[in-house]
Structures are given as C-alpha cells and as structure tokens.
Amino acid sequence: MSEIWAQHALDVGDGAELHAGMLRLWVGRGVHDWTLGWRYAPEGRDPVMAVVLSADEPALDDEVQRCSYAFPHSQGPLVLAPMLADRPVIVQPMHELTVAPRSLVQLYVTTSLWVGVRAEGGEQLLRELPLVQPKQTWFGPSTIEGEWCYAGRLPLMRLAEGISSRPHRATTPLLIRNRSTEPLAVVRARLPVPRLSLFRSPDGGFWTSRVSVVRREGSDQVEVEVLPRAPDEAGQAVLVAPARDQGSDNVVSRALGSMFSHSLIP
Amino acid sequence: MDTILQTLDSWSHAERAASWLRAGAVLVFGLLLARILAAMVGRFAARFWAVDNVVLFRRAVFWLVAGLVAASVLRQLGFDLGVLLGAAGILTVAIGFASQTSASNLISGLFLALERSFQTGDAITVGGTTGEVLSIDLLSVKLRTFDNRYVRVPNETIVKSDFVNFTRFAIRRADIMVGVAYKEDIARVRQVLFALAERHTKVLEEPKPAVYVLGFGASGVDLQFSCWASATDFFQTRSDLYEEVKRCFDAEGIEIPFPHVSLYTGADTQPMPVRIEGTEGSRGQS
C-alpha cells in the first residue's frame, strides 16, 4: 500500500482509486481530460486509507457522482493533498461542560480531513472532497440569525490520549480560559477551521493550529486566537496546508453567543 | 430708419439664438448633472439599502433633477412657467381622476420599497401565486412561477393581501405528517425517525429534528416529524423525507395505517357473498 498523500504518476489511460475515510474516489487520466468518480460508504463502516494505482473505472450506479475536466493535453502527476474543511465546525463535549470562574481547560477534538485532487503536476485543483460526508448545521442565537457550519462527529476530550489516532482526521487543541467571575457553560463551540493550518507530525498524524479562547472579565465578548505554528503535542511537525482564510487576524474578538451556544428549540 | 430697424432685428435674432444656445447648454449639462447625481446617490444608498430600492431611489433622483432642468430650459426659451404650472395643475387633476389605480400602485410601490419585505430572487406567495421575484417596479412586481409563467402582480394587491416570503430566512422546517398503527411502539418509531434524520445529509444537525404525537386519529396515531433544512433545498428535502419514511417503515415493519371501512350487511353476520361470473376466456361475452 503506497502513501496516499503524495504524487502519483499516472499514464494516459490509467486510473487510481483512493479509499479514504468513507470516500471512495476514482481518478482517470485521458489524453485531453481528467475524470473523477466518487461515492461515500454508508455510515458505520470502519474508515480505510488506501490508494490503488492502475485501477479500473468503477461500475456506474446511481450513487456514483462523476465529472470531467478538459485540458489541451493532460499532464501528470496526480497529487492528493490533505486539507481542512471549508467552514467552521461545531464541536461539543460528551456532556455539558462548565468552566469555573477564573480557570482554564485544555480540550482536544478531531475533525475530518478533505482531499484536494490536483492534476497537471499539482498546478490545477480539480476538486476538494471531504473524506467523510459532512452534516450541515446552523449555529447562532436563533433560527433567523446564524451561520452555516458543519457538525463535528466526535466529542471534545480532556486529554490528547483520549483522541484515537485516525489517519483521516486532524486533531485540534482548544484552550478555553474563563477570566470572568461567572461560570462558562460549553454546550456547543464553534471551531474556526478555515483559519487553521494543517500540520503533519513525524508519526504521520495530522494536527491543526492551536485555538485559544479567552472570556474577559465583565464582558460578553471572547477573544479567539489561532496560533500560527504547530502545537507542541505534534512534535517536529511540518506544515502541509496553510489556512484557507489567511486574511483575518490571528486574534478575533467575537460575541460570547457566536462562539458558545446552546441548542435551539426546534 | 431702415438701418435702425435692421440693426434691432439682427439684435433680436442674436438674442434669440443666444437664449437657444443657453437652453441647449442647460439641457446638456443639466442631464449630465442628473446622471452623475443619481449615480452618486445610488452608490451611497447601496451601502444601506437593497438593490431594488437603490434603483428606485436613483431613478427618482434622476427624474427630479431632470424635471428641474426641463423647467429651467423652458424659462431660458422665454416660456412663462406660471401659465405652464397652472395648466399642469389642471392636467394633474384630470390625470389623477383617470389614473387612481396607477397612483395607488405607485404609492404602494413606495411603501413596499420602504418595508423591504422581499427582494429580487426571493420566493414568495401572493394572492395564490407562488414564484420567484424577477423585479420590483414602481407599479407592479414581476414573478416567475415555478412552472415558468410570467406573472405581474400590482403593488396595491401585495400591500392589501397577505403574502409569504419562503426564502427570507436561510433555514426552514419541514413537517412530515405521518400516522402509525395503534399496535406500534411509539418509542421505536421515534428511534427509527431520528436515525433517518441523522443519515440524511440535507437534514440539519441543529436545530434538532423532533417527533411530536399529535393525537389519536381515526386509523392510527398521528405524528409530526419535524426536520430543519436549508430554505433553498427545502422542497427536495421534504420530498426525500416522505420517501425515506415510507422506505424505513417498510423495512422495519412499521405499519402506516389507512382508513378502513367495515360493511355491515344485515342482522346475520354471514360473510359477503362473492359470485364469479364466467371464466377468463368468457369475460366480456354476455
């Protein structure tokens, strides 16, 4: 089994099949085009990570989505690059968590990776696909006000060891510091994934930038800081994908309700 | 004497030519000014208002300035504006009587622009017509119905009647009405429905789906399965959910009841008599 996140030499007429997370993706190279076909395995199956070169085109059925990209002359190699989601992810602890006044808590959460399919030697991004089909969610104070996000599948954990190492997910350390005299309830939290960079540790695991959330004293504002370097837990990690949203500042001040929110009454 | 008269005549011609030139200059520069002013005001208003309102406001500014320019041009040409305004007043009264409906639509259009209840691209229902708003004009709103018909709705109709905007908010709730037989375990039915909502990628995780028991119906227990979805995907999601509910209930052996009718055939409880008339081959022959 070869490394997925790498360059794959494909001759004209050849194809490669990627099994990553719940995604099964086939990429074929023609003389003048690249063709993609993909589908998602049903939930509940164990995620796998494998790439098979010289694979035949999968049989078409209703669940396979396909698209082609035309070029004057297709050129290899094919590059499969790991990426983070394109929207914030809403994460929640296993049970409601309250951060006591003037205290802090270090949490960890994993979010699903995406794959960027690049052709023409990595110059042309053909498509971005999530390795696990994301579920959409609404995050905000009401059904009128809010923003589109993805729902996180796994809960926030207290220790990094609690996070089972999965090759299709990236771990984010989240530090919550409550400087207020009021307790801070964490029911649902907004993880600003588009602002995070993706790193790979020497053991092959994926980590993102550390996120620090500080609630100031006597204020309903929080400061959300994204540290640009790899977290210490990742060891000598290397940057594999810079943040999608690089325009914003490292520290952003937000209303408390737009960072932590309760469930909406349906 | 002739020379004096000729000189006066030539002066008169020159003066008339000059006033025409002045009027022409006022017209050209005035209209240019009207365009520039309307564009500037439009650009400023675009920071606060929706596109439709900005267009209306820009047009109003342009025609106001253009009216003033026209009055100035007429003055340059020597017309007595007092007489013209008097005539315009009489004309306005006459037109006012003749175009009450248009005036009402015009004023309603201004109210709609101020109220900002919908904008171009929204899906609305008004007076029994549902469609996408193509444009909001001074007299009417133009809709494209979902079967691709062009409908013109007078602004007055919209102001007077109830209307619904389906796409004002980003998310909508789909209420799936479903009945289950009395023998079914409601807790299990609830579990099946929640699992369905969890699997469906278009159903939002939050606000959470909900199952409500509405009451005991004639044939079974009436339930309401409520799921939230994007307003743009709403109709497809609702259709998918009805299909999925039927498929899941069939797979799980949950009975969807339908009205049953018992026929009473008399005092004795004998079975209904069934008589077979002829064989397959002899059908249709008397």
Coordinates of C-alpha atoms in Angstrom, one line a residue:
Chain A
M1 CA 0.0 0.0 0.0
S2 CA 1.6 3.3 -1.0
E3 CA 1.3 6.6 0.8
I4 CA -1.9 8.4 -0.1
W5 CA -0.8 12.0 0.4
A6 CA 1.8 12.1 -2.3
Q7 CA 2.3 12.5 -6.0
H8 CA 1.1 9.6 -8.1
A9 CA 2.4 9.1 -11.6
L10 CA -0.4 8.2 -14.0
D11 CA 0.0 7.5 -17.7
V12 CA -2.7 8.4 -20.2
G13 CA -5.5 5.8 -19.9
D14 CA -4.5 4.9 -16.3
G15 CA -6.6 5.4 -13.2
A16 CA -6.1 5.5 -9.4
E17 CA -8.6 4.6 -6.8
L18 CA -8.5 6.2 -3.3
H19 CA -10.2 4.7 -0.3
A20 CA -10.0 7.4 2.4
G21 CA -12.4 7.7 5.3
M22 CA -15.8 7.0 3.9
L23 CA -14.8 8.3 0.5
R24 CA -14.1 6.0 -2.5
L25 CA -12.7 8.2 -5.3
W26 CA -11.5 7.1 -8.7
V27 CA -9.4 9.4 -10.8
G28 CA -8.7 8.6 -14.5
R29 CA -6.4 10.4 -16.9
G30 CA -7.4 10.7 -20.6
V31 CA -5.5 12.3 -23.4
H32 CA -7.4 15.6 -23.0
D33 CA -9.1 15.3 -19.7
W34 CA -9.1 14.1 -16.1
T35 CA -12.2 12.2 -14.9
L36 CA -13.3 11.9 -11.3
G37 CA -15.9 9.5 -9.9
W38 CA -16.8 9.2 -6.2
R39 CA -19.2 7.8 -3.7
Y40 CA -19.4 7.5 0.0
A41 CA -19.7 4.3 2.0
P42 CA -22.6 4.0 4.4
E43 CA -22.0 5.2 7.9
G44 CA -21.0 2.6 10.4
R45 CA -18.3 1.0 8.3
D46 CA -14.7 1.3 9.5
P47 CA -12.8 4.0 7.6
V48 CA -9.9 2.8 5.5
M49 CA -6.9 4.6 3.9
A50 CA -5.5 3.1 0.7
V51 CA -4.7 4.1 -2.8
V52 CA -4.6 1.6 -5.7
L53 CA -2.9 2.6 -8.9
S54 CA -3.8 1.3 -12.3
A55 CA -7.3 0.7 -11.1
D56 CA -10.2 0.1 -13.5
E57 CA -13.1 2.6 -13.6
P58 CA -15.8 1.6 -11.2
A59 CA -19.1 0.5 -12.5
L60 CA -21.6 3.3 -12.6
D61 CA -24.6 3.3 -10.4
D62 CA -27.0 6.0 -9.0
E63 CA -24.7 6.8 -6.1
V64 CA -21.6 7.5 -8.1
Q65 CA -21.1 11.1 -8.9
R66 CA -18.8 11.9 -11.9
C67 CA -17.2 14.9 -13.5
S68 CA -14.6 15.5 -16.2
Y69 CA -12.1 18.4 -16.5
A70 CA -10.9 19.2 -20.0
F71 CA -7.3 20.3 -20.9
P72 CA -5.5 20.8 -24.2
H73 CA -3.3 17.9 -23.2
S74 CA -3.5 16.2 -19.8
Q75 CA -0.3 16.1 -17.8
G76 CA 0.7 14.1 -14.7
P77 CA 1.4 13.5 -12.0
L78 CA -1.8 13.3 -9.9
V79 CA -1.4 14.9 -6.4
L80 CA -3.7 14.1 -3.5
A81 CA -3.3 16.8 -0.8
P82 CA -4.8 16.7 2.7
M83 CA -6.9 19.8 3.6
L84 CA -9.2 21.0 6.3
A85 CA -12.9 21.8 6.0
D86 CA -14.1 24.9 4.2
R87 CA -16.5 26.0 7.0
P88 CA -16.3 26.3 10.8
V89 CA -17.1 23.0 12.6
I90 CA -19.4 22.9 15.6
V91 CA -18.0 20.7 18.4
Q92 CA -19.5 19.7 21.7
P93 CA -18.3 17.8 24.8
M94 CA -19.6 14.4 25.6
H95 CA -21.7 16.0 28.4
E96 CA -22.3 19.7 29.2
L97 CA -19.0 21.2 30.5
T98 CA -18.8 24.2 32.7
V99 CA -15.5 26.1 33.1
A100 CA -15.4 27.5 36.6
P101 CA -14.7 31.2 37.1
R102 CA -11.0 32.2 36.7
S103 CA -9.9 28.8 35.5
L104 CA -9.0 27.2 32.2
V105 CA -9.4 23.9 30.5
Q106 CA -7.4 22.2 27.7
L107 CA -9.5 20.2 25.3
Y108 CA -8.9 18.2 22.1
V109 CA -11.1 17.5 19.2
T110 CA -10.7 15.8 15.8
T111 CA -12.2 17.0 12.6
S112 CA -12.4 15.1 9.3
L113 CA -9.9 15.8 6.6
W114 CA -10.7 16.7 3.0
V115 CA -8.7 15.7 -0.1
G116 CA -7.7 18.2 -2.7
V117 CA -7.3 16.4 -6.1
R118 CA -4.7 18.2 -8.1
A119 CA -3.6 17.4 -11.7
E120 CA -1.1 18.9 -14.1
G121 CA 1.7 18.4 -11.5
G122 CA -0.3 19.9 -8.7
E123 CA -0.9 23.1 -10.6
Q124 CA -4.6 22.6 -11.2
L125 CA -7.0 21.9 -8.3
L126 CA -9.7 19.7 -9.8
R127 CA -11.9 19.2 -6.8
E128 CA -12.0 19.2 -3.0
L129 CA -13.9 16.4 -1.4
P130 CA -14.5 15.6 2.3
L131 CA -13.3 12.2 3.4
V132 CA -16.5 11.8 5.5
Q133 CA -19.7 13.3 4.2
P134 CA -20.2 16.3 6.4
K135 CA -23.5 17.1 8.0
Q136 CA -24.7 20.7 7.9
T137 CA -25.8 22.6 10.9
W138 CA -26.9 26.0 11.9
F139 CA -25.0 27.9 14.5
G140 CA -26.3 31.1 16.1
P141 CA -28.6 32.6 18.7
S142 CA -31.8 31.9 16.7
T143 CA -33.3 30.3 13.5
I144 CA -33.1 33.8 12.0
E145 CA -29.6 34.8 12.9
G146 CA -26.6 32.5 12.5
E147 CA -24.2 30.9 10.0
W148 CA -23.8 27.7 8.1
C149 CA -21.3 25.2 9.7
Y150 CA -20.5 21.5 9.7
A151 CA -21.5 19.4 12.7
G152 CA -18.5 17.7 14.4
R153 CA -18.9 14.0 14.7
L154 CA -16.7 13.3 17.7
P155 CA -16.8 14.9 21.1
L156 CA -14.3 17.3 22.8
M157 CA -11.9 15.3 25.0
R158 CA -9.9 16.4 28.0
L159 CA -6.7 14.6 27.1
A160 CA -4.9 14.2 23.8
E161 CA -4.5 10.4 24.6
G162 CA -8.3 10.2 24.6
I163 CA -8.3 11.0 20.9
S164 CA -8.0 7.8 19.0
S165 CA -5.5 8.3 16.2
R166 CA -7.3 8.1 12.9
P167 CA -5.5 8.8 9.7
H168 CA -8.4 10.6 8.1
R169 CA -8.9 13.1 10.9
A170 CA -6.8 16.0 12.3
T171 CA -6.6 16.9 16.0
T172 CA -7.0 20.5 17.2
P173 CA -6.0 21.6 20.7
L174 CA -8.6 24.0 22.1
L175 CA -7.8 26.0 25.2
I176 CA -10.7 27.7 27.0
R177 CA -9.7 30.3 29.6
N178 CA -12.5 31.9 31.7
R179 CA -11.3 35.1 33.3
S180 CA -14.9 36.1 34.2
T181 CA -16.4 35.7 37.7
E182 CA -19.3 33.8 36.1
P183 CA -19.0 30.1 35.1
L184 CA -18.8 29.5 31.4
A185 CA -21.0 26.7 30.0
V186 CA -19.7 24.9 27.0
V187 CA -22.5 23.1 25.2
R188 CA -21.6 23.8 21.6
A189 CA -18.5 25.5 20.5
R190 CA -17.5 27.0 17.1
L191 CA -14.2 25.8 15.8
P192 CA -12.9 28.3 13.2
V193 CA -11.5 25.6 10.9
P194 CA -10.9 27.8 7.8
R195 CA -8.5 29.9 9.9
L196 CA -6.4 26.8 11.0
S197 CA -3.3 25.5 9.3
L198 CA -2.7 21.7 8.9
F199 CA 0.5 20.1 10.1
R200 CA 1.8 16.5 9.9
S201 CA 3.7 15.1 12.8
P202 CA 6.7 12.6 12.4
D203 CA 4.4 9.7 13.3
G204 CA 2.1 10.5 10.4
G205 CA -0.7 12.0 12.5
F206 CA -2.4 15.3 11.5
W207 CA -2.6 18.3 13.8
T208 CA -4.0 21.8 13.3
S209 CA -3.0 25.1 14.8
R210 CA -3.9 25.6 18.5
V211 CA -7.0 27.6 19.2
S212 CA -7.2 29.7 22.4
V213 CA -10.5 31.2 23.6
V214 CA -10.4 33.8 26.4
R215 CA -13.5 35.2 28.0
R216 CA -12.7 38.5 29.5
E217 CA -13.9 39.7 32.9
G218 CA -17.2 41.6 33.0
S219 CA -17.7 41.2 29.2
D220 CA -19.8 39.2 26.9
Q221 CA -17.0 39.1 24.4
V222 CA -14.4 36.4 23.8
E223 CA -11.1 36.6 22.1
V224 CA -10.4 33.7 19.8
E225 CA -6.7 33.4 19.0
V226 CA -5.3 31.0 16.4
L227 CA -1.6 30.3 17.0
P228 CA 0.1 30.0 13.6
R229 CA 2.7 27.4 14.5
A230 CA 2.2 23.7 15.0
P231 CA 1.1 22.7 18.6
D232 CA 3.7 21.3 20.9
E233 CA 1.9 17.9 21.0
A234 CA 2.6 17.4 17.3
G235 CA 6.4 17.3 17.9
Q236 CA 8.5 18.4 14.9
A237 CA 5.5 18.7 12.6
V238 CA 5.7 20.2 9.1
L239 CA 3.1 22.4 7.5
V240 CA 1.1 20.5 4.9
A241 CA -1.7 23.0 4.2
P242 CA -1.9 26.7 5.1
A243 CA -5.1 28.1 6.5
R244 CA -7.8 28.7 3.8
D245 CA -8.7 32.0 5.4
Q246 CA -5.4 33.8 5.7
G247 CA -6.8 37.3 5.5
S248 CA -8.1 37.6 9.1
D249 CA -6.1 38.5 12.1
N250 CA -4.7 35.9 14.5
V251 CA -6.8 37.3 17.3
V252 CA -10.5 37.9 16.6
S253 CA -13.0 39.3 19.2
R254 CA -16.4 37.7 19.0
A255 CA -19.7 37.9 21.0
L256 CA -19.9 35.1 23.5
G257 CA -23.0 33.7 21.8
S258 CA -21.3 33.4 18.5
M259 CA -18.5 31.2 20.0
F260 CA -20.5 29.1 22.5
S261 CA -24.2 28.4 22.0
H262 CA -27.0 26.4 23.5
S263 CA -29.2 24.1 21.4
L264 CA -32.0 25.8 19.5
I265 CA -35.6 24.8 20.3
P266 CA -36.9 23.1 17.2
Chain B
M1 CA -34.7 104.4 -40.1
D2 CA -34.4 101.2 -42.1
T3 CA -30.9 100.7 -40.8
I4 CA -32.0 101.1 -37.2
L5 CA -34.8 98.6 -37.8
Q6 CA -32.4 96.1 -39.4
T7 CA -30.0 96.5 -36.5
L8 CA -32.7 96.0 -34.0
D9 CA -33.9 92.9 -35.9
S10 CA -30.4 91.5 -36.1
W11 CA -30.0 92.1 -32.3
S12 CA -33.4 90.3 -31.7
H13 CA -32.2 87.3 -33.8
A14 CA -28.9 87.2 -32.0
E15 CA -30.6 87.4 -28.6
R16 CA -33.0 84.5 -29.6
A17 CA -30.0 82.5 -30.8
A18 CA -28.2 83.1 -27.6
S19 CA -31.2 82.0 -25.5
W20 CA -31.5 78.8 -27.6
L21 CA -27.8 78.2 -27.0
R22 CA -28.2 78.8 -23.3
A23 CA -31.2 76.5 -23.2
G24 CA -29.2 73.8 -25.0
A25 CA -26.3 74.2 -22.6
V26 CA -28.6 74.0 -19.6
L27 CA -30.2 70.8 -21.1
V28 CA -26.9 69.0 -21.8
F29 CA -25.2 70.0 -18.5
G30 CA -28.4 69.5 -16.5
L31 CA -29.0 66.0 -17.8
L32 CA -25.3 65.2 -17.2
L33 CA -25.6 66.5 -13.7
A34 CA -28.8 64.5 -13.2
R35 CA -27.0 61.3 -14.2
I36 CA -23.9 62.0 -12.1
L37 CA -26.0 63.0 -9.1
A38 CA -28.3 59.9 -9.4
A39 CA -25.2 57.6 -9.7
M40 CA -23.6 59.2 -6.6
V41 CA -26.7 59.0 -4.6
G42 CA -27.2 55.4 -5.8
R43 CA -23.7 54.4 -4.8
F44 CA -24.2 56.0 -1.3
A45 CA -27.6 54.3 -0.8
A46 CA -26.2 50.9 -1.9
R47 CA -24.4 50.8 1.4
F48 CA -27.6 50.7 3.4
W49 CA -30.4 49.5 1.0
A50 CA -31.2 46.5 -1.2
V51 CA -30.5 46.7 -4.9
D52 CA -34.2 47.2 -5.8
N53 CA -34.7 50.1 -3.5
V54 CA -31.4 51.7 -4.7
V55 CA -32.6 51.5 -8.3
L56 CA -35.9 53.1 -7.4
F57 CA -34.2 55.9 -5.4
R58 CA -31.7 56.5 -8.2
R59 CA -34.5 56.8 -10.8
A60 CA -36.4 59.2 -8.5
V61 CA -33.4 61.5 -8.1
F62 CA -32.7 61.5 -11.8
W63 CA -36.3 62.4 -12.8
L64 CA -36.4 65.1 -10.1
V65 CA -33.3 66.8 -11.4
A66 CA -34.4 66.2 -15.0
G67 CA -37.7 68.0 -14.1
L68 CA -35.9 71.0 -12.7
V69 CA -33.6 71.1 -15.8
A70 CA -36.7 71.0 -18.1
A71 CA -38.3 73.9 -16.1
S72 CA -35.0 75.9 -16.4
V73 CA -34.8 75.2 -20.2
L74 CA -38.3 76.4 -20.7
R75 CA -37.5 79.5 -18.8
Q76 CA -34.5 80.1 -20.9
L77 CA -36.6 79.9 -24.0
G78 CA -38.9 82.5 -22.7
F79 CA -41.9 80.4 -21.6
D80 CA -44.0 81.7 -18.7
L81 CA -43.7 78.9 -16.2
G82 CA -46.7 80.3 -14.2
V83 CA -49.0 79.6 -17.0
L84 CA -47.4 76.2 -17.6
L85 CA -47.7 75.2 -14.0
G86 CA -51.4 76.3 -13.9
A87 CA -52.0 74.1 -17.0
A88 CA -50.0 71.3 -15.4
G89 CA -52.1 71.6 -12.2
I90 CA -55.4 71.2 -14.2
L91 CA -53.8 68.4 -16.2
T92 CA -52.7 66.7 -13.0
V93 CA -56.2 66.8 -11.5
A94 CA -57.6 65.3 -14.8
I95 CA -54.9 62.6 -14.9
G96 CA -55.3 62.0 -11.2
F97 CA -59.0 61.2 -11.7
A98 CA -58.2 59.0 -14.7
S99 CA -55.3 57.1 -13.1
Q100 CA -56.3 56.5 -9.5
T101 CA -55.2 52.8 -9.8
S102 CA -51.8 53.7 -11.1
A103 CA -51.3 56.3 -8.4
S104 CA -52.4 53.7 -5.8
N105 CA -49.9 51.2 -7.2
L106 CA -47.2 53.9 -7.3
I107 CA -47.7 54.8 -3.6
S108 CA -47.9 51.1 -2.7
G109 CA -44.7 50.5 -4.5
L110 CA -43.0 53.2 -2.4
F111 CA -44.4 51.5 0.8
L112 CA -43.1 48.2 -0.4
A113 CA -39.7 49.7 -1.1
L114 CA -39.6 51.1 2.4
E115 CA -40.8 48.0 4.1
R116 CA -38.3 45.7 2.3
S117 CA -40.2 42.5 3.0
F118 CA -38.7 40.8 -0.1
Q119 CA -36.1 41.4 -2.7
T120 CA -35.3 40.2 -6.2
G121 CA -34.6 36.4 -6.2
D122 CA -36.9 35.6 -3.2
A123 CA -39.6 33.0 -3.5
I124 CA -43.0 34.5 -2.4
T125 CA -46.6 33.6 -2.5
V126 CA -49.1 36.4 -3.1
G127 CA -52.7 36.2 -4.0
G128 CA -52.5 32.5 -4.6
T129 CA -49.5 32.8 -6.9
T130 CA -46.1 31.4 -5.9
G131 CA -42.9 32.3 -7.7
E132 CA -39.5 33.9 -7.8
V133 CA -39.4 37.7 -7.7
L134 CA -37.9 38.9 -11.0
S135 CA -38.2 42.6 -10.4
I136 CA -39.8 45.2 -8.1
D137 CA -41.0 48.1 -10.2
L138 CA -43.0 51.3 -9.4
L139 CA -46.3 49.9 -10.4
S140 CA -46.0 46.1 -10.1
V141 CA -43.9 43.2 -9.0
K142 CA -43.0 40.6 -11.7
L143 CA -42.9 36.9 -10.7
R144 CA -41.7 33.8 -12.4
T145 CA -43.8 30.9 -11.2
F146 CA -42.1 27.5 -10.7
D147 CA -43.9 26.2 -13.9
N148 CA -42.2 29.1 -15.7
R149 CA -45.1 31.5 -16.2
Y150 CA -44.6 35.3 -16.1
V151 CA -47.0 36.9 -13.6
R152 CA -47.4 40.6 -13.0
V153 CA -48.8 41.5 -9.5
P154 CA -49.9 45.1 -8.9
N155 CA -48.2 46.6 -5.9
E156 CA -51.6 47.5 -4.4
T157 CA -52.5 43.8 -4.3
I158 CA -49.4 43.0 -2.4
V159 CA -49.9 45.8 0.1
K160 CA -53.6 44.8 0.6
S161 CA -53.2 41.0 0.9
D162 CA -51.1 38.6 3.0
F163 CA -48.0 37.4 1.4
V164 CA -45.4 34.8 2.4
N165 CA -41.7 35.0 1.8
F166 CA -40.2 31.5 1.7
T167 CA -36.6 32.4 1.4
R168 CA -36.3 35.4 3.8
F169 CA -34.5 33.2 6.3
A170 CA -31.7 30.7 5.5
I171 CA -33.3 27.7 7.1
R172 CA -36.9 26.2 7.1
R173 CA -38.6 23.4 9.0
A174 CA -40.2 20.6 7.1
D175 CA -43.1 19.0 8.9
I176 CA -43.7 15.4 7.8
M177 CA -47.2 14.2 8.8
V178 CA -47.1 10.5 9.4
G179 CA -49.5 8.0 11.0
V180 CA -48.6 4.7 12.6
A181 CA -50.9 1.8 13.5
Y182 CA -52.1 1.7 17.2
K183 CA -50.1 -1.5 17.7
E184 CA -46.8 0.2 17.1
D185 CA -44.4 1.2 19.8
I186 CA -44.1 5.0 19.6
A187 CA -40.6 5.0 21.2
R188 CA -39.3 2.6 18.5
V189 CA -40.9 4.7 15.8
R190 CA -39.2 7.8 17.2
Q191 CA -35.9 6.0 17.2
V192 CA -36.3 5.0 13.5
L193 CA -37.2 8.6 12.5
F194 CA -34.3 10.1 14.4
A195 CA -31.9 7.6 12.8
L196 CA -33.3 8.6 9.4
A197 CA -32.8 12.3 10.1
E198 CA -29.2 11.5 11.2
R199 CA -28.4 9.7 8.0
H200 CA -29.9 12.3 5.7
T201 CA -27.2 14.8 4.7
K202 CA -29.6 17.6 3.9
V203 CA -31.3 17.5 7.3
L204 CA -29.6 19.9 9.7
E205 CA -28.0 18.6 12.9
E206 CA -29.1 21.8 14.6
P207 CA -31.9 22.8 15.2
K208 CA -32.5 19.2 16.2
P209 CA -35.2 17.1 14.5
A210 CA -38.3 16.4 16.6
V211 CA -41.2 13.9 16.7
Y212 CA -44.5 15.1 18.2
V213 CA -47.5 13.0 18.9
L214 CA -50.5 15.0 17.6
G215 CA -53.3 12.7 18.8
F216 CA -55.3 9.6 18.1
G217 CA -56.6 9.5 14.6
A218 CA -59.4 7.5 13.0
S219 CA -57.0 4.8 11.8
G220 CA -53.8 5.3 13.9
V221 CA -51.6 7.5 16.0
D222 CA -50.9 10.8 14.2
L223 CA -47.3 12.0 14.4
Q224 CA -45.4 15.1 13.2
F225 CA -41.8 14.5 12.2
S226 CA -40.1 18.0 12.0
C227 CA -36.7 18.4 10.4
W228 CA -34.8 21.6 9.5
A229 CA -33.2 22.1 6.2
S230 CA -31.8 24.9 4.0
A231 CA -34.5 27.1 2.6
T232 CA -33.1 26.5 -0.9
D233 CA -33.1 22.7 -0.6
F234 CA -36.4 22.6 1.3
F235 CA -38.8 21.1 -1.3
Q236 CA -36.4 18.4 -2.3
T237 CA -35.6 17.6 1.3
R238 CA -39.2 17.3 2.2
S239 CA -39.9 15.0 -0.7
D240 CA -36.9 12.9 0.1
L241 CA -38.1 12.6 3.7
Y242 CA -41.5 11.4 2.8
E243 CA -39.9 8.8 0.5
E244 CA -37.4 7.7 3.2
V245 CA -40.1 7.5 5.9
K246 CA -42.1 5.1 3.7
R247 CA -38.9 3.0 2.9
C248 CA -37.8 2.9 6.6
F249 CA -41.2 1.9 7.9
D250 CA -41.5 -0.8 5.3
A251 CA -38.0 -2.1 6.2
E252 CA -38.8 -2.0 9.9
G253 CA -42.2 -3.5 9.6
I254 CA -43.9 -0.4 11.0
E255 CA -47.5 -0.2 9.6
I256 CA -48.7 3.1 8.1
P257 CA -52.5 2.9 8.6
F258 CA -55.0 4.0 6.1
P259 CA -58.8 4.4 6.6
H260 CA -60.7 1.1 6.8
V261 CA -64.4 0.8 6.1
S262 CA -66.4 -2.1 7.6
L263 CA -69.5 -3.0 5.7
Y264 CA -72.5 -4.3 7.7
T265 CA -74.6 -6.5 5.5
G266 CA -77.6 -7.1 7.8
A267 CA -78.6 -8.7 11.0
D268 CA -77.0 -12.0 10.3
T269 CA -73.2 -12.0 10.2
Q270 CA -72.7 -14.2 7.2
P271 CA -69.6 -13.4 5.0
M272 CA -70.2 -11.2 2.0
P273 CA -71.3 -13.4 -0.9
V274 CA -68.9 -13.5 -3.8
R275 CA -70.0 -14.7 -7.2
I276 CA -67.6 -15.4 -10.0
E277 CA -69.2 -14.7 -13.4
G278 CA -67.7 -16.7 -16.2
T279 CA -64.1 -17.6 -16.8
E280 CA -61.1 -15.6 -18.1
G281 CA -61.9 -16.5 -21.7
S282 CA -65.6 -15.8 -21.5
R283 CA -65.2 -12.3 -19.9
G284 CA -66.9 -9.6 -21.9
Q285 CA -69.3 -12.1 -23.6
S286 CA -72.9 -11.9 -22.4

